[in-house]
PDB file of C-alpha atoms in Angstrom:
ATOM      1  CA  UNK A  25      23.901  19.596  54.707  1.00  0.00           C
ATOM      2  CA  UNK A  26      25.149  23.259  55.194  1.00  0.00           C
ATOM      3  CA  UNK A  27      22.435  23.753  57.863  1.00  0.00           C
ATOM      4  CA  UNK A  28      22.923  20.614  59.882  1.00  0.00           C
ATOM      5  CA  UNK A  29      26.998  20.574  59.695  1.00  0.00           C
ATOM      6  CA  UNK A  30      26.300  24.456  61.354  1.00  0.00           C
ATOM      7  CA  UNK A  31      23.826  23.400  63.838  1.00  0.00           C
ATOM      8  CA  UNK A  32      25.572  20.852  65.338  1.00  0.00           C
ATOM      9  CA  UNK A  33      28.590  23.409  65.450  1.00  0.00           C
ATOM     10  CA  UNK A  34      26.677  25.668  67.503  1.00  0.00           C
ATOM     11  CA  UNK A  35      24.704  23.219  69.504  1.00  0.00           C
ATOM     12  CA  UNK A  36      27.923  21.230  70.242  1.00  0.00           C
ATOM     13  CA  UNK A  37      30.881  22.584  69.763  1.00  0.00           C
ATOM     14  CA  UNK A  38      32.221  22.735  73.091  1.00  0.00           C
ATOM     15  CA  UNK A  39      31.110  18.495  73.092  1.00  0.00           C
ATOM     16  CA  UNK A  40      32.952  18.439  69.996  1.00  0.00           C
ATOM     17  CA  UNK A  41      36.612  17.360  68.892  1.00  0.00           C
ATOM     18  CA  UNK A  42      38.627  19.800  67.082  1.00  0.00           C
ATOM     19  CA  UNK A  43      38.657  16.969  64.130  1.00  0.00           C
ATOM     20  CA  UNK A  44      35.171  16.812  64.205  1.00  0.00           C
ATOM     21  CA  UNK A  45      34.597  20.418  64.044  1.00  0.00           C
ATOM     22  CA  UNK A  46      37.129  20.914  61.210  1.00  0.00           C
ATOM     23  CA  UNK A  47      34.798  17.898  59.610  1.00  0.00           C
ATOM     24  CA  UNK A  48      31.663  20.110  60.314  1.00  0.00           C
ATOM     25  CA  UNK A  49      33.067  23.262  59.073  1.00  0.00           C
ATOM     26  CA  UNK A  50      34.619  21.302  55.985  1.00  0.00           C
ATOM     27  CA  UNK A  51      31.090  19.872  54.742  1.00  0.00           C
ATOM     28  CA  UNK A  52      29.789  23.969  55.234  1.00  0.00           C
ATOM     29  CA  UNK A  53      32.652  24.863  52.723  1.00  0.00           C
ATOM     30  CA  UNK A  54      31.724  22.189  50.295  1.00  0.00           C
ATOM     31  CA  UNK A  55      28.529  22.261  50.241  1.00  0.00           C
ATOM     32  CA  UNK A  56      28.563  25.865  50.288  1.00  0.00           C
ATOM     33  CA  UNK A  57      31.058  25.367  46.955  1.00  0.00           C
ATOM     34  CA  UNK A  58      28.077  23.713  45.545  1.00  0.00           C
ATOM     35  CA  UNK A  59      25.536  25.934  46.163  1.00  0.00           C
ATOM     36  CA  UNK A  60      27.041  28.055  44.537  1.00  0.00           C
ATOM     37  CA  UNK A  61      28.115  26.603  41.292  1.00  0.00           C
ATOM     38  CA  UNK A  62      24.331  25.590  41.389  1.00  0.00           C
ATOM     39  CA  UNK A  63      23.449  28.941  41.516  1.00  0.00           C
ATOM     40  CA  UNK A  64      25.711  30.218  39.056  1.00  0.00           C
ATOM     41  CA  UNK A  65      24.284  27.319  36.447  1.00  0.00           C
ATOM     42  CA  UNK A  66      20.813  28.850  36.591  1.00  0.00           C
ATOM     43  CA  UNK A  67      21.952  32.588  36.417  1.00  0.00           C
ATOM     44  CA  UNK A  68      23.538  31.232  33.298  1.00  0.00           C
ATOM     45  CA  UNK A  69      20.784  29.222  32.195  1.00  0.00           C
ATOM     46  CA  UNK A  70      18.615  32.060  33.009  1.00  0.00           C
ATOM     47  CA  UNK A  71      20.725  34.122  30.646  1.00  0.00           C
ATOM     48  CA  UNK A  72      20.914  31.763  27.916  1.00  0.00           C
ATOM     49  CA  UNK A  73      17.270  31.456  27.467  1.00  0.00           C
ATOM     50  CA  UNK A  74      16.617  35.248  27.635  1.00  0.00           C
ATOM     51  CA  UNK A  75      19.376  35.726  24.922  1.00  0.00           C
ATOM     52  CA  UNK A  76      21.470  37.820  27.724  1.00  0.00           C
ATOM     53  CA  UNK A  77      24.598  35.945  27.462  1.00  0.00           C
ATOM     54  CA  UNK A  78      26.559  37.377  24.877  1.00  0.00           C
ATOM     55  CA  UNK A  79      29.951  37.004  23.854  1.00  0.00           C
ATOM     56  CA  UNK A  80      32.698  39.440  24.987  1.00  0.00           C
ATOM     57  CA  UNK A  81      35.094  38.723  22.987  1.00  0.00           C
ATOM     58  CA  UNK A  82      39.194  39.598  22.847  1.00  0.00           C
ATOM     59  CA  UNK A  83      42.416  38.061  22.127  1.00  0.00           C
ATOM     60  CA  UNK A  84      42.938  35.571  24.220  1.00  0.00           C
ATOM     61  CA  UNK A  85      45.596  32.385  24.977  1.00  0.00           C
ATOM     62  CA  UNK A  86      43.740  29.247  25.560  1.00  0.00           C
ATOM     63  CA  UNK A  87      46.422  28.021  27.784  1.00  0.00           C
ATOM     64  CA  UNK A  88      45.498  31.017  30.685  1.00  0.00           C
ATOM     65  CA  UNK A  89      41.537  29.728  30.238  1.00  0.00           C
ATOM     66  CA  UNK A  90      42.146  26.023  30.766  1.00  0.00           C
ATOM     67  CA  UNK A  91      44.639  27.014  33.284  1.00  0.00           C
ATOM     68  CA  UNK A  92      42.128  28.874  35.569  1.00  0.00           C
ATOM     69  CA  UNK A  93      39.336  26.565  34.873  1.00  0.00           C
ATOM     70  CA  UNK A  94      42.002  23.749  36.035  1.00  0.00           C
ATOM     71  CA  UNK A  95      42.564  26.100  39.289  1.00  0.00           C
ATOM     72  CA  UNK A  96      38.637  26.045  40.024  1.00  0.00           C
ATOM     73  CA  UNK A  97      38.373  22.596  39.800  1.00  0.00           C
ATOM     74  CA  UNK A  98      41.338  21.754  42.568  1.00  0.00           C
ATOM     75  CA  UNK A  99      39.421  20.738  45.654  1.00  0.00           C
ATOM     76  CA  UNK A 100      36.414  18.703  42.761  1.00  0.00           C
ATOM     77  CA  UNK A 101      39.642  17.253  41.896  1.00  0.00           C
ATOM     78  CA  UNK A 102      42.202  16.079  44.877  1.00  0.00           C
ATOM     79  CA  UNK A 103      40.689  12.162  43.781  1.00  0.00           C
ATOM     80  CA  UNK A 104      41.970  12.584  40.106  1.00  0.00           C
ATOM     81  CA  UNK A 105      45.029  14.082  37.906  1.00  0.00           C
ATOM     82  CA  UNK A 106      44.308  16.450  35.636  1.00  0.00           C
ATOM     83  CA  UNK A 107      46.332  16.494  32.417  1.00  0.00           C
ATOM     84  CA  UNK A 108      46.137  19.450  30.439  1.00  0.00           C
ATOM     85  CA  UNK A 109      48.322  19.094  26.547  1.00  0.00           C
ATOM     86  CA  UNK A 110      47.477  22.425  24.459  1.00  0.00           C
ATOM     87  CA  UNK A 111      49.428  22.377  20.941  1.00  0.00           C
ATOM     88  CA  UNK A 112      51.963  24.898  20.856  1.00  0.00           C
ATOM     89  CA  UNK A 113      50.991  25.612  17.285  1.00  0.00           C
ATOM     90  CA  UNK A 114      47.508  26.946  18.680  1.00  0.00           C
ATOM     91  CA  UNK A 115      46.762  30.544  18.145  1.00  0.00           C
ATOM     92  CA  UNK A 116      45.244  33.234  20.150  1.00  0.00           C
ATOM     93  CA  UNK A 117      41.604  32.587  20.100  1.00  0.00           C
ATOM     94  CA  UNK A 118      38.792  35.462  19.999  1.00  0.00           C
ATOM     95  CA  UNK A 119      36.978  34.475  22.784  1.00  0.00           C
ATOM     96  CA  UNK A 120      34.963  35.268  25.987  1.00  0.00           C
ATOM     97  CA  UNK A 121      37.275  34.339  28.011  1.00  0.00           C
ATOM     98  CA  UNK A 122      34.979  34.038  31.275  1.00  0.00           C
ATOM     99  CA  UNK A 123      32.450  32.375  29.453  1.00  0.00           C
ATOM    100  CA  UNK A 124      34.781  29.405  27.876  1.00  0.00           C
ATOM    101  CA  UNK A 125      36.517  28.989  31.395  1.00  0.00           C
ATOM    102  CA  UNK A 126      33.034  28.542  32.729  1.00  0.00           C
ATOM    103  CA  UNK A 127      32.465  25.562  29.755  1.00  0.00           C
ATOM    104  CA  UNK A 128      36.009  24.014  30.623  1.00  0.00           C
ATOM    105  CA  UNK A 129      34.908  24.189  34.461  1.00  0.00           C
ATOM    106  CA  UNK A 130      31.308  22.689  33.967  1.00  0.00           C
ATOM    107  CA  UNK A 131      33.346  19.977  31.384  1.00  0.00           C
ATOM    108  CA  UNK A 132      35.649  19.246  34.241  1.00  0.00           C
ATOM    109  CA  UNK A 133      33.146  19.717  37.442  1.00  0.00           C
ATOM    110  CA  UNK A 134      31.583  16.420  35.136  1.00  0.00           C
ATOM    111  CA  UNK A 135      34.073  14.309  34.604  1.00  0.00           C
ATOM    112  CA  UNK A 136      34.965  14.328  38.177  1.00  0.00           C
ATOM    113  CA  UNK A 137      31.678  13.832  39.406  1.00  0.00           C
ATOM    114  CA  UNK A 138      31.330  10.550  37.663  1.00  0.00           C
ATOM    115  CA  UNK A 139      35.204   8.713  36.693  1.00  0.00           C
ATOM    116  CA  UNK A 140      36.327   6.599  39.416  1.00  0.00           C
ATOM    117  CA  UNK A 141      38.731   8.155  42.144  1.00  0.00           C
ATOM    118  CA  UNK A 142      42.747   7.479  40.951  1.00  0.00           C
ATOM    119  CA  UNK A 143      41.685   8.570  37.442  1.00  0.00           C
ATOM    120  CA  UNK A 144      42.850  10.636  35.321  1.00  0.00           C
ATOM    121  CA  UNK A 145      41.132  13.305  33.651  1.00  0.00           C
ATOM    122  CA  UNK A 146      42.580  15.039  30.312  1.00  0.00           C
ATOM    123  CA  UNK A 147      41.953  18.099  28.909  1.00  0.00           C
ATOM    124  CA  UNK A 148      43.630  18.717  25.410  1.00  0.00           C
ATOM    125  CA  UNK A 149      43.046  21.546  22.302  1.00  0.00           C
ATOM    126  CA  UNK A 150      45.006  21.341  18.786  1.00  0.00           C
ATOM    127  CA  UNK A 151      44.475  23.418  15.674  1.00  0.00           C
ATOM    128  CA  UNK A 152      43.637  21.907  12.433  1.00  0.00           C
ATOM    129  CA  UNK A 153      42.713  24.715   9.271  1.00  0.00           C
ATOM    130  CA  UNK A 154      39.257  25.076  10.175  1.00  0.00           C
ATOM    131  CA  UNK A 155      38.749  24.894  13.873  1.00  0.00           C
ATOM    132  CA  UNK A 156      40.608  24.981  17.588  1.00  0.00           C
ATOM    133  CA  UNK A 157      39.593  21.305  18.957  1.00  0.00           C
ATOM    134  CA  UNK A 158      39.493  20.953  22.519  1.00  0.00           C
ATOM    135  CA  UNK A 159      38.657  17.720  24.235  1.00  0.00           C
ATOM    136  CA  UNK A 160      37.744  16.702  27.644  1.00  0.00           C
ATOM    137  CA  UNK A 161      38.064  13.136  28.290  1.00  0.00           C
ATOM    138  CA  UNK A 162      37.493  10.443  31.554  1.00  0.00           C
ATOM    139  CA  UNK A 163      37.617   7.300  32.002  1.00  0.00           C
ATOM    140  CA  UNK A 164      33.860   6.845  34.043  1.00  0.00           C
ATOM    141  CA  UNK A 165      30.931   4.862  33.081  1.00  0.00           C
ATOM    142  CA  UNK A 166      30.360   6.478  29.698  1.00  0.00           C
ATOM    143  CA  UNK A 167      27.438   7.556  28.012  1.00  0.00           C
ATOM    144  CA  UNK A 168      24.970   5.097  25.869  1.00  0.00           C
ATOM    145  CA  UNK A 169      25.039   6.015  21.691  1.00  0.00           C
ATOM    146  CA  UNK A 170      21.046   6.915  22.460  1.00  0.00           C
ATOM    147  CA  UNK A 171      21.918   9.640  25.504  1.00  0.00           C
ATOM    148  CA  UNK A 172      24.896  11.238  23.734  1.00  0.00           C
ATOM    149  CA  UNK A 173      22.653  14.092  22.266  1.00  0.00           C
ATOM    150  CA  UNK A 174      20.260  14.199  25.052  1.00  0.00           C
ATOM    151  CA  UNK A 175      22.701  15.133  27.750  1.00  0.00           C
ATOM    152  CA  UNK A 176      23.226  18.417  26.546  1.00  0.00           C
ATOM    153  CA  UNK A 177      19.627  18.890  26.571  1.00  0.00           C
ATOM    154  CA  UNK A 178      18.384  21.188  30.231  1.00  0.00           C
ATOM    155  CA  UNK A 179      17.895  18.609  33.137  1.00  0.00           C
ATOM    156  CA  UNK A 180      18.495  16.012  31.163  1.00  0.00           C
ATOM    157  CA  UNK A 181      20.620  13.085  33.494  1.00  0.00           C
ATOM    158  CA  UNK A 182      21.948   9.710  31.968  1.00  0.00           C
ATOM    159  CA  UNK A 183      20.060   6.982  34.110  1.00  0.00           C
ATOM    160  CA  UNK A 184      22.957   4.899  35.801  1.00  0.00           C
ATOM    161  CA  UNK A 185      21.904   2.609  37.873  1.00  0.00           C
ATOM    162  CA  UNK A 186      24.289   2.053  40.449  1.00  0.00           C
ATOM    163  CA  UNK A 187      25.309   5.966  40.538  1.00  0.00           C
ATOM    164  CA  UNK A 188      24.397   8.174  43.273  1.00  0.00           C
ATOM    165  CA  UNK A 189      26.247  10.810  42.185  1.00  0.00           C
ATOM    166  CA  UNK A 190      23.865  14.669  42.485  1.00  0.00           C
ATOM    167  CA  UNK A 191      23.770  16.958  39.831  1.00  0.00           C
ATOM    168  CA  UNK A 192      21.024  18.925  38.007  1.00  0.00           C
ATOM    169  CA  UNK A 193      21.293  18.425  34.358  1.00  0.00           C
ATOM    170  CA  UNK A 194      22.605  21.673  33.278  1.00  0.00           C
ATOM    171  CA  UNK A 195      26.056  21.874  33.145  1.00  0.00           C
ATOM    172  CA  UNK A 196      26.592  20.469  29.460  1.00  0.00           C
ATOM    173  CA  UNK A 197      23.279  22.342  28.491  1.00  0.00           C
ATOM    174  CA  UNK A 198      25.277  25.372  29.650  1.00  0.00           C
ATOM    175  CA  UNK A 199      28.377  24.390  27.776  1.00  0.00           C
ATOM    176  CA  UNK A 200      26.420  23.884  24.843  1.00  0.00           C
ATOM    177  CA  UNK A 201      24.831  27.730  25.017  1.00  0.00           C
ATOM    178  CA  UNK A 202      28.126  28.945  25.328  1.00  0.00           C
ATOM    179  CA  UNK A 203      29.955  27.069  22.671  1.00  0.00           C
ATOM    180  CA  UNK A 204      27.436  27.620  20.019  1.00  0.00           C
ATOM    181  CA  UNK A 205      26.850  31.413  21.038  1.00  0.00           C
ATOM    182  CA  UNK A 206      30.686  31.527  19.732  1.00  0.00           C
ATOM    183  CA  UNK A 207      29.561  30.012  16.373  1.00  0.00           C
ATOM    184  CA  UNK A 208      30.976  26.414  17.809  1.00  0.00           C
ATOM    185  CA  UNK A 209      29.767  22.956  18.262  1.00  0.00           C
ATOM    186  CA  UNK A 210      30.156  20.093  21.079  1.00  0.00           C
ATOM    187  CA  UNK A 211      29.287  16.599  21.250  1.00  0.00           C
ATOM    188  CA  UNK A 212      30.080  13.823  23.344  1.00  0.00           C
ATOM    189  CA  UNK A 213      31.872  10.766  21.802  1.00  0.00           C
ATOM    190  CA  UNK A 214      33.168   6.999  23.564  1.00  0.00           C
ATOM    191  CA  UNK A 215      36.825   7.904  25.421  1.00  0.00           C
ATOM    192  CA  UNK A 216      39.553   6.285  23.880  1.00  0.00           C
ATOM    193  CA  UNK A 217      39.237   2.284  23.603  1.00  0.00           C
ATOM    194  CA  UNK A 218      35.992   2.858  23.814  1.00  0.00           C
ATOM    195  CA  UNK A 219      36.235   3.481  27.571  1.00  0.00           C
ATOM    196  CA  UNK A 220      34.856   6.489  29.322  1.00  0.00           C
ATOM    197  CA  UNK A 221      33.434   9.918  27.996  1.00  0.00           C
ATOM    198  CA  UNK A 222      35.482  12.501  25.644  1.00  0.00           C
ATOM    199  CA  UNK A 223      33.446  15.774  25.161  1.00  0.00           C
ATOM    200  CA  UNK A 224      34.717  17.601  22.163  1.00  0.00           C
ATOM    201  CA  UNK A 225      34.317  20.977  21.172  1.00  0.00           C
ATOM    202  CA  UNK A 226      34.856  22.658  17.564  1.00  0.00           C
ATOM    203  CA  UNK A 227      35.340  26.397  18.122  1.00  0.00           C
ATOM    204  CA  UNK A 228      35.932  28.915  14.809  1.00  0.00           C
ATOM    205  CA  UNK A 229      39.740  29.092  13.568  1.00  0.00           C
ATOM    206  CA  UNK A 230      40.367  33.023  14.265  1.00  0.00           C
ATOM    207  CA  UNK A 231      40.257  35.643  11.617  1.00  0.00           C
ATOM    208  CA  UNK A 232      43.719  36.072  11.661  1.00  0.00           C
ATOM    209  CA  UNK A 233      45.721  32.262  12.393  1.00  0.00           C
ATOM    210  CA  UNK A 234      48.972  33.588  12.163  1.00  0.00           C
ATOM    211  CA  UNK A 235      48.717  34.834  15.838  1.00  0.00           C
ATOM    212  CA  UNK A 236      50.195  32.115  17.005  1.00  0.00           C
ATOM    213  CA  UNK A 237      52.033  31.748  20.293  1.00  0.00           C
ATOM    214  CA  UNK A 238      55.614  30.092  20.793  1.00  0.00           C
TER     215      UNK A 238
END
């Protein structure tokens, strides 16, 4: 796509419209986009397999991660709303930062790819005594009871029928290196009424909890 959209902008561009060349030059950016979040997935994956990707952890407020990873995800996103509700009782976490806004990205980049445009997605954390929750939910096609373990397995894709939508099969293999390299756990359950995907992820409850934020 990036190579034809910038042929035909140098073979035609004085033939062409300006729309048509801001069309050309808006597939190059998006495409682009993708290449390199596809890029960035196997560096990671790379990583995780070598045992490279550690954990630098610090101090950190949940709401500034989901925040940025919200920011990434703007132009994935101009088809849905994204609702973010973080408990104000949740406490600083101890964290990567980088590498849990990368999870919350991939988690998002998803559910984008695959709920219908005019959705909504949600992304939501609480605190019970034990762990920080966080949950990413959609309202798409959701994933069959026997695929719900699989997808988080590298390359793995849920076969949909009438989906054409790309994608490689290691985003939630990813998000699953980088949750449990922080001593967490993520599955993916039925959205709510059944409808749709929620990913949920259990992370530690930090060492101290009464760093909480107001």
């Amino acid at each position: 796509s990036i190579m034809g959209a910038a042929s035909a902008l140098i073979s035609y561009d004085e033939k062409l419209e300006p729309e048509g060349r801001r069309d050309l030059a808006q597939t190059i950016q998006d495409e682009a986009e993708r290449l390199n979040r596809f890029v960035q997935n196997l560096l990671d994956m790379t990583k995780l397999g070598s045992g490279a990707l550690k954990p630098r952890v610090d101090w950190v407020d949940l709401r500034d991660v989901a925040a940025a990873a919200v920011k990434r995800t703007e132009r994935l996103a101009r088809h849905h709303t994204i609702r973010v509700d973080i408990s104000h009782t949740l406490p600083l976490m101890s964290i990567d930062a980088v590498l849990i806004e990368q999870a919350l990205f991939n988690l998002l980049d998803n559910a984008c790819k695959y709920a219908p445009p005019g959705s909504p997605i949600k992304l939501w954390a609480m605190n019970t005594r034990e762990h920080i929750v966080i949950e990413v939910s959609d309202q798409g096609p959701g994933i069959p009871p026997e695929d719900r373990e699989k997808v988080f397995d590298m390359f793995y894709r849920v076969n949909l029928a009438d989906s054409q939508t790309a994608g490689t099969g290691l985003g939630l293999a990813i998000c699953r290196g980088i949750i449990e390299a922080h001593g967490g756990t993520i599955k993916a359950e039925p959205g709510l009424h059944g409808a749709g995907t929620c990913i949920i992820i259990h992370l530690p409850l930090p060492p101290d909890p009464g760093m909480s934020i107001q």
